[in-house]
mmCIF file of C-alpha atoms in Angstrom:
data_model
loop_
_atom_site.group_PDB
_atom_site.id
_atom_site.type_symbol
_atom_site.label_atom_id
_atom_site.label_comp_id
_atom_site.label_asym_id
_atom_site.label_seq_id
_atom_site.Cartn_x
_atom_site.Cartn_y
_atom_site.Cartn_z
ATOM 1 C CA UNK A 1 -12.580 10.787 -21.772
ATOM 2 C CA UNK A 2 -11.735 14.442 -21.179
ATOM 3 C CA UNK A 3 -8.380 15.694 -19.971
ATOM 4 C CA UNK A 4 -7.789 15.160 -16.272
ATOM 5 C CA UNK A 5 -9.196 17.794 -13.901
ATOM 6 C CA UNK A 6 -5.691 19.003 -13.006
ATOM 7 C CA UNK A 7 -4.690 19.702 -16.601
ATOM 8 C CA UNK A 8 -2.990 23.094 -16.655
ATOM 9 C CA UNK A 9 -1.622 22.752 -13.102
ATOM 10 C CA UNK A 10 2.164 22.663 -12.980
ATOM 11 C CA UNK A 11 3.973 21.242 -9.952
ATOM 12 C CA UNK A 12 7.621 21.597 -9.005
ATOM 13 C CA UNK A 13 8.577 18.416 -7.151
ATOM 14 C CA UNK A 14 11.563 19.111 -4.897
ATOM 15 C CA UNK A 15 11.336 15.908 -2.882
ATOM 16 C CA UNK A 16 12.870 12.469 -2.586
ATOM 17 C CA UNK A 17 11.660 9.085 -1.356
ATOM 18 C CA UNK A 18 8.812 8.559 -0.794
ATOM 19 C CA UNK A 19 5.808 10.516 0.507
ATOM 20 C CA UNK A 20 6.523 13.715 -1.439
ATOM 21 C CA UNK A 21 7.097 11.974 -4.769
ATOM 22 C CA UNK A 22 3.952 9.905 -4.203
ATOM 23 C CA UNK A 23 1.874 13.047 -3.625
ATOM 24 C CA UNK A 24 3.034 14.654 -6.867
ATOM 25 C CA UNK A 25 2.655 11.341 -8.713
ATOM 26 C CA UNK A 26 -0.978 11.039 -7.622
ATOM 27 C CA UNK A 27 -1.686 14.567 -8.837
ATOM 28 C CA UNK A 28 0.088 13.847 -12.124
ATOM 29 C CA UNK A 29 -2.159 10.857 -12.767
ATOM 30 C CA UNK A 30 -5.070 13.266 -13.058
ATOM 31 C CA UNK A 31 -3.512 15.794 -15.386
ATOM 32 C CA UNK A 32 -0.978 17.851 -13.447
ATOM 33 C CA UNK A 33 2.381 18.498 -15.103
ATOM 34 C CA UNK A 34 5.200 17.593 -12.717
ATOM 35 C CA UNK A 35 8.765 18.857 -13.055
ATOM 36 C CA UNK A 36 10.963 16.848 -10.703
ATOM 37 C CA UNK A 37 14.174 18.413 -9.432
ATOM 38 C CA UNK A 38 17.010 15.931 -8.864
ATOM 39 C CA UNK A 39 20.604 16.103 -7.742
ATOM 40 C CA UNK A 40 22.990 15.863 -10.729
ATOM 41 C CA UNK A 41 24.809 12.557 -10.898
ATOM 42 C CA UNK A 42 22.712 10.710 -8.324
ATOM 43 C CA UNK A 43 19.067 11.743 -8.512
ATOM 44 C CA UNK A 44 16.321 10.460 -6.268
ATOM 45 C CA UNK A 45 17.585 7.611 -4.032
ATOM 46 C CA UNK A 46 14.629 5.523 -5.244
ATOM 47 C CA UNK A 47 16.475 5.140 -8.547
ATOM 48 C CA UNK A 48 18.877 2.778 -6.799
ATOM 49 C CA UNK A 49 16.375 0.578 -4.951
ATOM 50 C CA UNK A 50 16.646 -3.097 -6.020
ATOM 51 C CA UNK A 51 15.616 -4.987 -8.003
ATOM 52 C CA UNK A 52 17.258 -3.345 -11.015
ATOM 53 C CA UNK A 53 16.778 -4.268 -14.648
ATOM 54 C CA UNK A 54 19.548 -4.863 -17.183
ATOM 55 C CA UNK A 55 20.017 -1.128 -17.653
ATOM 56 C CA UNK A 56 20.340 -0.494 -13.914
ATOM 57 C CA UNK A 57 16.853 0.998 -13.604
ATOM 58 C CA UNK A 58 14.913 0.361 -10.408
ATOM 59 C CA UNK A 59 11.516 -1.283 -10.486
ATOM 60 C CA UNK A 60 10.473 1.052 -7.658
ATOM 61 C CA UNK A 61 11.523 4.069 -9.691
ATOM 62 C CA UNK A 62 9.333 2.914 -12.566
ATOM 63 C CA UNK A 63 6.337 3.575 -10.285
ATOM 64 C CA UNK A 64 7.327 6.657 -8.274
ATOM 65 C CA UNK A 65 8.959 8.439 -11.210
ATOM 66 C CA UNK A 66 6.277 8.022 -13.843
ATOM 67 C CA UNK A 67 4.416 11.001 -15.301
ATOM 68 C CA UNK A 68 7.282 13.352 -14.399
ATOM 69 C CA UNK A 69 9.961 15.327 -16.175
ATOM 70 C CA UNK A 70 13.435 15.129 -14.637
ATOM 71 C CA UNK A 71 15.510 18.302 -14.315
ATOM 72 C CA UNK A 72 18.841 18.268 -12.512
ATOM 73 C CA UNK A 73 19.743 21.173 -10.216
ATOM 74 C CA UNK A 74 22.466 21.087 -7.561
ATOM 75 C CA UNK A 75 20.712 22.732 -4.634
ATOM 76 C CA UNK A 76 24.075 23.236 -2.925
ATOM 77 C CA UNK A 77 25.232 25.597 -5.700
ATOM 78 C CA UNK A 78 24.859 29.300 -4.843
ATOM 79 C CA UNK A 79 22.946 29.935 -8.076
ATOM 80 C CA UNK A 80 20.490 27.080 -7.548
ATOM 81 C CA UNK A 81 18.031 29.045 -5.399
ATOM 82 C CA UNK A 82 17.548 31.651 -8.077
ATOM 83 C CA UNK A 83 17.082 29.053 -10.777
ATOM 84 C CA UNK A 84 14.597 27.145 -8.641
ATOM 85 C CA UNK A 85 12.757 30.368 -7.893
ATOM 86 C CA UNK A 86 12.397 31.110 -11.588
ATOM 87 C CA UNK A 87 10.990 27.636 -12.129
ATOM 88 C CA UNK A 88 8.631 28.077 -9.172
ATOM 89 C CA UNK A 89 7.366 31.284 -10.748
ATOM 90 C CA UNK A 90 5.958 29.196 -13.602
ATOM 91 C CA UNK A 91 4.337 26.644 -11.289
ATOM 92 C CA UNK A 92 1.173 26.544 -9.226
ATOM 93 C CA UNK A 93 2.655 24.387 -6.519
ATOM 94 C CA UNK A 94 5.890 23.178 -4.972
ATOM 95 C CA UNK A 95 6.016 19.807 -3.208
ATOM 96 C CA UNK A 96 8.998 19.219 -0.944
ATOM 97 C CA UNK A 97 10.029 16.977 1.937
ATOM 98 C CA UNK A 98 13.341 18.448 3.036
ATOM 99 C CA UNK A 99 13.802 19.306 6.680
ATOM 100 C CA UNK A 100 12.842 22.911 7.500
ATOM 101 C CA UNK A 101 16.465 23.839 8.194
ATOM 102 C CA UNK A 102 17.521 22.445 4.802
ATOM 103 C CA UNK A 103 14.947 24.569 2.983
ATOM 104 C CA UNK A 104 16.263 27.636 4.783
ATOM 105 C CA UNK A 105 19.855 26.695 4.028
ATOM 106 C CA UNK A 106 19.103 26.204 0.327
ATOM 107 C CA UNK A 107 17.068 29.465 0.339
ATOM 108 C CA UNK A 108 14.027 27.709 -1.145
ATOM 109 C CA UNK A 109 11.638 27.931 1.791
ATOM 110 C CA UNK A 110 8.057 29.167 1.419
ATOM 111 C CA UNK A 111 8.832 32.875 1.771
ATOM 112 C CA UNK A 112 11.838 32.581 -0.555
ATOM 113 C CA UNK A 113 9.775 31.073 -3.361
ATOM 114 C CA UNK A 114 6.754 33.331 -2.806
ATOM 115 C CA UNK A 115 9.077 36.203 -3.766
ATOM 116 C CA UNK A 116 9.001 34.702 -7.266
ATOM 117 C CA UNK A 117 5.273 33.908 -7.321
ATOM 118 C CA UNK A 118 3.066 35.641 -4.797
ATOM 119 C CA UNK A 119 0.176 33.109 -4.977
ATOM 120 C CA UNK A 120 2.319 29.986 -4.797
ATOM 121 C CA UNK A 121 1.126 26.842 -3.028
ATOM 122 C CA UNK A 122 3.749 24.851 -1.116
ATOM 123 C CA UNK A 123 3.079 21.389 0.269
ATOM 124 C CA UNK A 124 5.805 20.641 2.791
ATOM 125 C CA UNK A 125 6.059 17.104 4.150
ATOM 126 C CA UNK A 126 8.663 16.521 6.831
ATOM 127 C CA UNK A 127 9.181 13.931 9.537
ATOM 128 C CA UNK A 128 7.733 16.013 12.385
ATOM 129 C CA UNK A 129 6.361 19.140 10.718
ATOM 130 C CA UNK A 130 7.726 22.684 10.594
ATOM 131 C CA UNK A 131 6.974 23.577 14.218
ATOM 132 C CA UNK A 132 7.538 22.030 17.642
ATOM 133 C CA UNK A 133 10.702 20.823 19.399
ATOM 134 C CA UNK A 134 11.274 17.945 16.936
ATOM 135 C CA UNK A 135 10.879 20.008 13.747
ATOM 136 C CA UNK A 136 14.418 19.409 12.502
ATOM 137 C CA UNK A 137 14.755 15.778 13.486
ATOM 138 C CA UNK A 138 15.371 13.422 10.566
ATOM 139 C CA UNK A 139 12.878 10.648 10.038
ATOM 140 C CA UNK A 140 11.523 8.078 7.636
ATOM 141 C CA UNK A 141 8.313 6.065 7.493
ATOM 142 C CA UNK A 142 9.302 3.510 10.120
ATOM 143 C CA UNK A 143 10.225 6.284 12.563
ATOM 144 C CA UNK A 144 6.873 7.967 11.915
ATOM 145 C CA UNK A 145 4.956 4.704 12.376
ATOM 146 C CA UNK A 146 6.628 4.112 15.719
ATOM 147 C CA UNK A 147 6.082 7.712 16.798
ATOM 148 C CA UNK A 148 2.383 7.654 15.851
ATOM 149 C CA UNK A 149 1.752 4.449 17.798
ATOM 150 C CA UNK A 150 1.126 2.046 14.927
ATOM 151 C CA UNK A 151 4.228 -0.021 15.712
ATOM 152 C CA UNK A 152 3.177 -0.255 19.369
ATOM 153 C CA UNK A 153 -0.088 -1.836 18.245
ATOM 154 C CA UNK A 154 1.394 -4.255 15.723
ATOM 155 C CA UNK A 155 2.518 -7.750 16.663
ATOM 156 C CA UNK A 156 1.406 -10.644 18.831
ATOM 157 C CA UNK A 157 0.051 -10.024 22.299
ATOM 158 C CA UNK A 158 2.994 -11.677 24.021
ATOM 159 C CA UNK A 159 5.616 -10.513 21.512
ATOM 160 C CA UNK A 160 7.609 -7.383 20.725
ATOM 161 C CA UNK A 161 6.252 -4.505 18.629
ATOM 162 C CA UNK A 162 6.563 -5.074 14.897
ATOM 163 C CA UNK A 163 6.627 -2.994 11.743
ATOM 164 C CA UNK A 164 3.712 -3.374 9.378
ATOM 165 C CA UNK A 165 4.417 -5.395 6.253
ATOM 166 C CA UNK A 166 4.990 -2.232 4.228
ATOM 167 C CA UNK A 167 6.067 1.260 5.386
ATOM 168 C CA UNK A 168 2.541 2.664 5.291
ATOM 169 C CA UNK A 169 3.416 6.092 6.727
ATOM 170 C CA UNK A 170 4.843 7.180 3.380
ATOM 171 C CA UNK A 171 1.757 6.085 1.475
ATOM 172 C CA UNK A 172 -0.652 7.560 3.993
ATOM 173 C CA UNK A 173 1.197 10.870 4.095
ATOM 174 C CA UNK A 174 1.526 10.966 0.296
ATOM 175 C CA UNK A 175 -2.194 10.497 -0.209
ATOM 176 C CA UNK A 176 -3.019 12.982 2.542
ATOM 177 C CA UNK A 177 -0.608 15.482 0.990
ATOM 178 C CA UNK A 178 -2.333 15.140 -2.387
ATOM 179 C CA UNK A 179 -5.668 15.750 -0.651
ATOM 180 C CA UNK A 180 -4.401 18.830 1.190
ATOM 181 C CA UNK A 181 -2.809 20.101 -2.023
ATOM 182 C CA UNK A 182 -6.302 20.225 -3.507
ATOM 183 C CA UNK A 183 -7.574 22.118 -0.460
ATOM 184 C CA UNK A 184 -4.723 24.616 -0.734
ATOM 185 C CA UNK A 185 -5.258 25.121 -4.466
ATOM 186 C CA UNK A 186 -8.948 25.705 -3.854
ATOM 187 C CA UNK A 187 -8.177 28.238 -1.117
ATOM 188 C CA UNK A 188 -5.567 29.967 -3.290
ATOM 189 C CA UNK A 189 -8.075 30.261 -6.117
ATOM 190 C CA UNK A 190 -10.733 31.632 -3.743
ATOM 191 C CA UNK A 191 -8.515 34.213 -2.071
ATOM 192 C CA UNK A 192 -5.557 34.836 -4.356
ATOM 193 C CA UNK A 193 -3.289 34.325 -1.346
ATOM 194 C CA UNK A 194 -0.278 31.973 -1.170
ATOM 195 C CA UNK A 195 -0.838 28.765 0.778
ATOM 196 C CA UNK A 196 1.534 26.694 2.881
ATOM 197 C CA UNK A 197 0.617 23.109 3.795
ATOM 198 C CA UNK A 198 2.709 21.766 6.696
ATOM 199 C CA UNK A 199 2.395 17.998 7.308
ATOM 200 C CA UNK A 200 4.411 15.861 9.695
ATOM 201 C CA UNK A 201 4.896 12.366 8.320
ATOM 202 C CA UNK A 202 3.347 10.850 11.431
ATOM 203 C CA UNK A 203 0.225 13.040 11.469
ATOM 204 C CA UNK A 204 -1.921 11.412 8.748
ATOM 205 C CA UNK A 205 -1.193 8.010 10.262
ATOM 206 C CA UNK A 206 -2.211 9.196 13.714
ATOM 207 C CA UNK A 207 -5.396 10.661 12.215
ATOM 208 C CA UNK A 208 -6.088 7.345 10.493
ATOM 209 C CA UNK A 209 -6.183 5.406 13.767
ATOM 210 C CA UNK A 210 -9.523 6.828 14.880
ATOM 211 C CA UNK A 211 -9.786 4.755 18.034
ATOM 212 C CA UNK A 212 -6.257 5.080 19.394
ATOM 213 C CA UNK A 213 -6.355 8.330 21.344
ATOM 214 C CA UNK A 214 -10.123 8.327 21.867
ATOM 215 C CA UNK A 215 -9.965 4.914 23.552
ATOM 216 C CA UNK A 216 -7.114 6.065 25.742
ATOM 217 C CA UNK A 217 -9.112 9.125 26.758
ATOM 218 C CA UNK A 218 -12.098 6.950 27.634
ATOM 219 C CA UNK A 219 -10.263 4.163 29.467
ATOM 220 C CA UNK A 220 -6.849 5.469 30.491
ATOM 221 C CA UNK A 221 -5.243 2.454 28.807
ATOM 222 C CA UNK A 222 -3.200 2.326 25.621
ATOM 223 C CA UNK A 223 -4.377 -0.218 23.059
ATOM 224 C CA UNK A 224 -2.092 -3.220 23.273
ATOM 225 C CA UNK A 225 -0.843 -5.612 20.626
ATOM 226 C CA UNK A 226 -3.394 -8.267 19.724
ATOM 227 C CA UNK A 227 -1.851 -9.928 16.696
ATOM 228 C CA UNK A 228 -4.425 -10.126 13.920
ATOM 229 C CA UNK A 229 -7.325 -9.539 16.275
ATOM 230 C CA UNK A 230 -9.293 -6.297 16.424
ATOM 231 C CA UNK A 231 -9.829 -4.710 19.859
ATOM 232 C CA UNK A 232 -13.406 -3.746 18.974
ATOM 233 C CA UNK A 233 -14.634 -6.626 16.797
ATOM 234 C CA UNK A 234 -14.909 -10.396 17.065
ATOM 235 C CA UNK A 235 -14.574 -12.489 15.042
ATOM 236 C CA UNK A 236 -12.017 -10.505 13.091
ATOM 237 C CA UNK A 237 -8.905 -12.417 12.186
ATOM 238 C CA UNK A 238 -6.899 -14.296 9.582
ATOM 239 C CA UNK A 239 -7.863 -17.963 9.493
ATOM 240 C CA UNK A 240 -5.987 -20.844 7.854
ATOM 241 C CA UNK A 241 -7.904 -23.019 5.414
ATOM 242 C CA UNK A 242 -7.615 -26.765 4.871
ATOM 243 C CA UNK A 243 -5.410 -26.254 1.806
ATOM 244 C CA UNK A 244 -2.939 -24.118 3.749
ATOM 245 C CA UNK A 245 -4.041 -20.691 2.532
ATOM 246 C CA UNK A 246 -5.320 -17.771 4.568
ATOM 247 C CA UNK A 247 -8.696 -16.056 4.757
ATOM 248 C CA UNK A 248 -9.500 -12.563 6.044
ATOM 249 C CA UNK A 249 -12.841 -12.718 7.850
ATOM 250 C CA UNK A 250 -14.084 -9.654 9.774
ATOM 251 C CA UNK A 251 -17.656 -9.949 11.057
ATOM 252 C CA UNK A 252 -17.855 -6.224 11.715
ATOM 253 C CA UNK A 253 -21.638 -5.841 11.990
ATOM 254 C CA UNK A 254 -24.532 -7.681 13.588
ATOM 255 C CA UNK A 255 -25.850 -8.608 10.153
ATOM 256 C CA UNK A 256 -22.524 -10.146 9.132
ATOM 257 C CA UNK A 257 -22.382 -12.096 12.381
ATOM 258 C CA UNK A 258 -25.878 -13.538 11.908
ATOM 259 C CA UNK A 259 -25.067 -14.559 8.335
ATOM 260 C CA UNK A 260 -21.828 -16.212 9.418
ATOM 261 C CA UNK A 261 -23.523 -18.128 12.246
ATOM 262 C CA UNK A 262 -26.167 -19.383 9.807
ATOM 263 C CA UNK A 263 -23.523 -20.520 7.310
ATOM 264 C CA UNK A 264 -21.578 -22.279 10.074
ATOM 265 C CA UNK A 265 -24.817 -23.963 11.194
ATOM 266 C CA UNK A 266 -23.974 -22.893 14.731
ATOM 267 C CA UNK A 267 -27.223 -21.667 16.330
ATOM 268 C CA UNK A 268 -25.667 -21.863 19.797
ATOM 269 C CA UNK A 269 -23.368 -18.953 18.851
ATOM 270 C CA UNK A 270 -26.361 -16.761 18.032
ATOM 271 C CA UNK A 271 -26.793 -16.035 21.726
ATOM 272 C CA UNK A 272 -23.796 -13.714 21.486
ATOM 273 C CA UNK A 273 -26.016 -11.080 19.945
ATOM 274 C CA UNK A 274 -23.932 -7.971 20.648
ATOM 275 C CA UNK A 275 -20.330 -6.988 19.995
ATOM 276 C CA UNK A 276 -19.790 -6.625 23.726
ATOM 277 C CA UNK A 277 -20.911 -10.226 24.266
ATOM 278 C CA UNK A 278 -18.715 -11.474 21.451
ATOM 279 C CA UNK A 279 -15.674 -9.687 22.822
ATOM 280 C CA UNK A 280 -16.350 -11.225 26.231
ATOM 281 C CA UNK A 281 -16.415 -14.684 24.602
ATOM 282 C CA UNK A 282 -13.740 -13.985 22.017
ATOM 283 C CA UNK A 283 -11.703 -17.137 22.691
ATOM 284 C CA UNK A 284 -14.644 -19.448 22.114
ATOM 285 C CA UNK A 285 -15.785 -17.588 18.997
ATOM 286 C CA UNK A 286 -12.340 -17.387 17.445
ATOM 287 C CA UNK A 287 -11.799 -21.102 18.038
ATOM 288 C CA UNK A 288 -15.121 -22.057 16.452
ATOM 289 C CA UNK A 289 -14.590 -19.869 13.417
ATOM 290 C CA UNK A 290 -11.027 -21.139 13.047
ATOM 291 C CA UNK A 291 -12.262 -24.752 13.070
ATOM 292 C CA UNK A 292 -14.945 -23.935 10.520
ATOM 293 C CA UNK A 293 -12.467 -22.325 8.132
ATOM 294 C CA UNK A 294 -9.909 -25.102 8.649
ATOM 295 C CA UNK A 295 -12.440 -27.668 7.446
ATOM 296 C CA UNK A 296 -12.664 -26.122 3.968
ATOM 297 C CA UNK A 297 -10.441 -25.194 1.047
ATOM 298 C CA UNK A 298 -10.060 -21.499 0.332
ATOM 299 C CA UNK A 299 -11.714 -21.009 -3.047
ATOM 300 C CA UNK A 300 -14.936 -22.943 -2.404
ATOM 301 C CA UNK A 301 -15.158 -21.373 1.055
ATOM 302 C CA UNK A 302 -14.927 -17.870 -0.378
ATOM 303 C CA UNK A 303 -17.747 -18.747 -2.770
ATOM 304 C CA UNK A 304 -19.862 -19.980 0.152
ATOM 305 C CA UNK A 305 -19.206 -16.853 2.168
ATOM 306 C CA UNK A 306 -19.935 -14.526 -0.755
ATOM 307 C CA UNK A 307 -23.169 -16.389 -1.527
ATOM 308 C CA UNK A 308 -24.195 -15.964 2.119
ATOM 309 C CA UNK A 309 -23.436 -12.237 2.011
ATOM 310 C CA UNK A 310 -20.467 -12.476 4.365
ATOM 311 C CA UNK A 311 -17.537 -10.132 3.720
ATOM 312 C CA UNK A 312 -14.380 -12.221 3.429
ATOM 313 C CA UNK A 313 -11.498 -12.700 1.050
ATOM 314 C CA UNK A 314 -8.147 -14.332 0.400
ATOM 315 C CA UNK A 315 -4.772 -13.088 1.599
ATOM 316 C CA UNK A 316 -3.193 -12.409 -1.782
ATOM 317 C CA UNK A 317 0.440 -12.485 -2.773
ATOM 318 C CA UNK A 318 1.717 -10.371 -5.667
ATOM 319 C CA UNK A 319 1.407 -13.465 -7.867
ATOM 320 C CA UNK A 320 -2.225 -13.887 -6.801
ATOM 321 C CA UNK A 321 -2.959 -10.237 -7.541
ATOM 322 C CA UNK A 322 -1.470 -10.408 -11.019
ATOM 323 C CA UNK A 323 -3.737 -13.315 -11.993
ATOM 324 C CA UNK A 324 -6.926 -12.313 -10.203
ATOM 325 C CA UNK A 325 -9.866 -11.975 -12.653
ATOM 326 C CA UNK A 326 -11.397 -9.019 -10.822
ATOM 327 C CA UNK A 327 -8.152 -7.065 -10.847
ATOM 328 C CA UNK A 328 -7.860 -7.871 -14.552
ATOM 329 C CA UNK A 329 -11.422 -6.784 -15.266
ATOM 330 C CA UNK A 330 -10.996 -3.530 -13.353
ATOM 331 C CA UNK A 331 -7.713 -2.664 -15.044
ATOM 332 C CA UNK A 332 -6.028 -2.233 -11.666
ATOM 333 C CA UNK A 333 -2.641 -3.059 -13.182
ATOM 334 C CA UNK A 334 -1.012 -1.381 -16.149
ATOM 335 C CA UNK A 335 2.102 -1.862 -18.267
ATOM 336 C CA UNK A 336 3.667 1.459 -19.239
ATOM 337 C CA UNK A 337 6.693 -0.048 -20.950
ATOM 338 C CA UNK A 338 10.309 0.195 -19.914
ATOM 339 C CA UNK A 339 10.741 -3.532 -19.406
ATOM 340 C CA UNK A 340 9.457 -3.724 -15.829
ATOM 341 C CA UNK A 341 6.141 -5.355 -16.665
ATOM 342 C CA UNK A 342 2.972 -4.326 -14.897
ATOM 343 C CA UNK A 343 2.579 -1.848 -12.059
ATOM 344 C CA UNK A 344 -0.377 -0.390 -10.219
ATOM 345 C CA UNK A 345 -2.766 1.685 -12.306
ATOM 346 C CA UNK A 346 -4.276 4.947 -11.016
ATOM 347 C CA UNK A 347 -6.889 4.140 -8.389
ATOM 348 C CA UNK A 348 -10.579 4.860 -8.881
ATOM 349 C CA UNK A 349 -12.933 5.189 -11.829
ATOM 350 C CA UNK A 350 -14.570 8.464 -12.805
ATOM 351 C CA UNK A 351 -17.444 9.362 -15.090
ATOM 352 C CA UNK A 352 -15.834 12.369 -16.756
ATOM 353 C CA UNK A 353 -12.107 11.650 -16.868
ATOM 354 C CA UNK A 354 -9.466 8.970 -16.445
ATOM 355 C CA UNK A 355 -6.341 8.663 -14.385
ATOM 356 C CA UNK A 356 -3.539 8.208 -16.912
ATOM 357 C CA UNK A 357 0.121 7.302 -17.139
ATOM 358 C CA UNK A 358 1.348 9.621 -19.870
ATOM 359 C CA UNK A 359 5.095 9.315 -19.352
ATOM 360 C CA UNK A 360 7.319 6.473 -18.154
ATOM 361 C CA UNK A 361 9.742 7.203 -15.329
ATOM 362 C CA UNK A 362 12.441 9.500 -16.786
ATOM 363 C CA UNK A 363 16.164 9.044 -17.004
ATOM 364 C CA UNK A 364 18.082 11.314 -14.663
ATOM 365 C CA UNK A 365 18.059 14.848 -16.086
ATOM 366 C CA UNK A 366 16.292 13.685 -19.230
ATOM 367 C CA UNK A 367 14.222 16.864 -19.517
ATOM 368 C CA UNK A 368 16.649 19.454 -18.145
ATOM 369 C CA UNK A 369 17.352 21.130 -21.481
ATOM 370 C CA UNK A 370 13.753 20.932 -22.669
ATOM 371 C CA UNK A 371 12.282 22.432 -19.494
ATOM 372 C CA UNK A 372 14.844 25.204 -19.140
ATOM 373 C CA UNK A 373 14.394 26.008 -22.805
ATOM 374 C CA UNK A 374 10.627 25.890 -23.142
ATOM 375 C CA UNK A 375 9.634 27.039 -19.650
ATOM 376 C CA UNK A 376 12.332 29.601 -18.859
ATOM 377 C CA UNK A 377 13.354 30.506 -22.399
ATOM 378 C CA UNK A 378 17.031 29.651 -21.944
ATOM 379 C CA UNK A 379 18.969 29.162 -25.159
ATOM 380 C CA UNK A 380 21.421 26.320 -25.667
ATOM 381 C CA UNK A 381 24.426 28.433 -24.751
ATOM 382 C CA UNK A 382 22.865 29.522 -21.438
ATOM 383 C CA UNK A 383 22.003 25.926 -20.558
ATOM 384 C CA UNK A 384 25.475 24.694 -21.372
ATOM 385 C CA UNK A 385 26.942 27.486 -19.278
ATOM 386 C CA UNK A 386 24.858 26.385 -16.280
ATOM 387 C CA UNK A 387 25.998 22.818 -16.827
ATOM 388 C CA UNK A 388 29.642 23.838 -17.139
ATOM 389 C CA UNK A 389 29.472 25.735 -13.840
ATOM 390 C CA UNK A 390 27.832 22.817 -12.053
ATOM 391 C CA UNK A 391 24.447 24.430 -11.417
ATOM 392 C CA UNK A 392 22.579 21.704 -13.321
#
């Protein structure tokens, strides 16, 4: 395969857990060079997330830190802004997720860094975005999920709101940030002008829930919690099999419904020949489907459903994923060394290039001397002087 399409793009990653580092990591998988700035002595907080291996290295860090060089700079030091600006001058893009006030305080905001490179791209992820009354509020994924309405929708109908099983706001925002980074690079290359991308952590998640605001506008009612049910589709649920496992079964189209009814040998259900009718008779339908699934073991049932052309699949644990033959055949997991075993491979397959893991997650400051030397031309004495004065 050829080099990745982002080969030759250099990114300065001035972010910490998790959306910002994910965005730069995704870009790095397709060729971008990423120089990650970390606080001397501590580094990205993700380095300390358990579980840790025998050397004290985090399994999480092995994923979010891969394909990056680590350079330590103390952003609180008065000389740090100038050093960061010089690094930014050699980069196409800066990715950051500090609060707007912190960027101004460190003197590394968009205008500050554009003084060093006039066509710089900055992707700025923050909890609530750069504008509006909440711009300088702190926030993490769970705050964003609650703010965007996802938490309100998650949980049983008669129970309290619940978090999703994983803090999806970080992942959604990281992927959206990588997408918008490509838009900004394209615009920069078309116009020669610097580009600022401003994303609130909650915004991609709100955009993802296509029905949430539209339904409210149409009905005047906020979507309520419905457990595993879908407000627009029935049957659509998790069903327990005879052998105690769980099956995801969403009959999202008329064709899927007809196939499922035929497999269940339940011609009486065929009279519910529209989604509106099925939602009106949801309780009956859900009960019948639940009984059908409960009469079979998971693996043979999945084979039956697949043979009938019905979309369905198992609820996998990490152990299930690591032994699944399809995941093995697709190469969806990869071992990049470092003693942590397998992690997720770059997503997607492409005809002209591959997503690659070229570097394992670095030790804190592992590349400080190399980057300052090769990128900025600092000699050993200059680097040691910066280290002695606490800049790096």
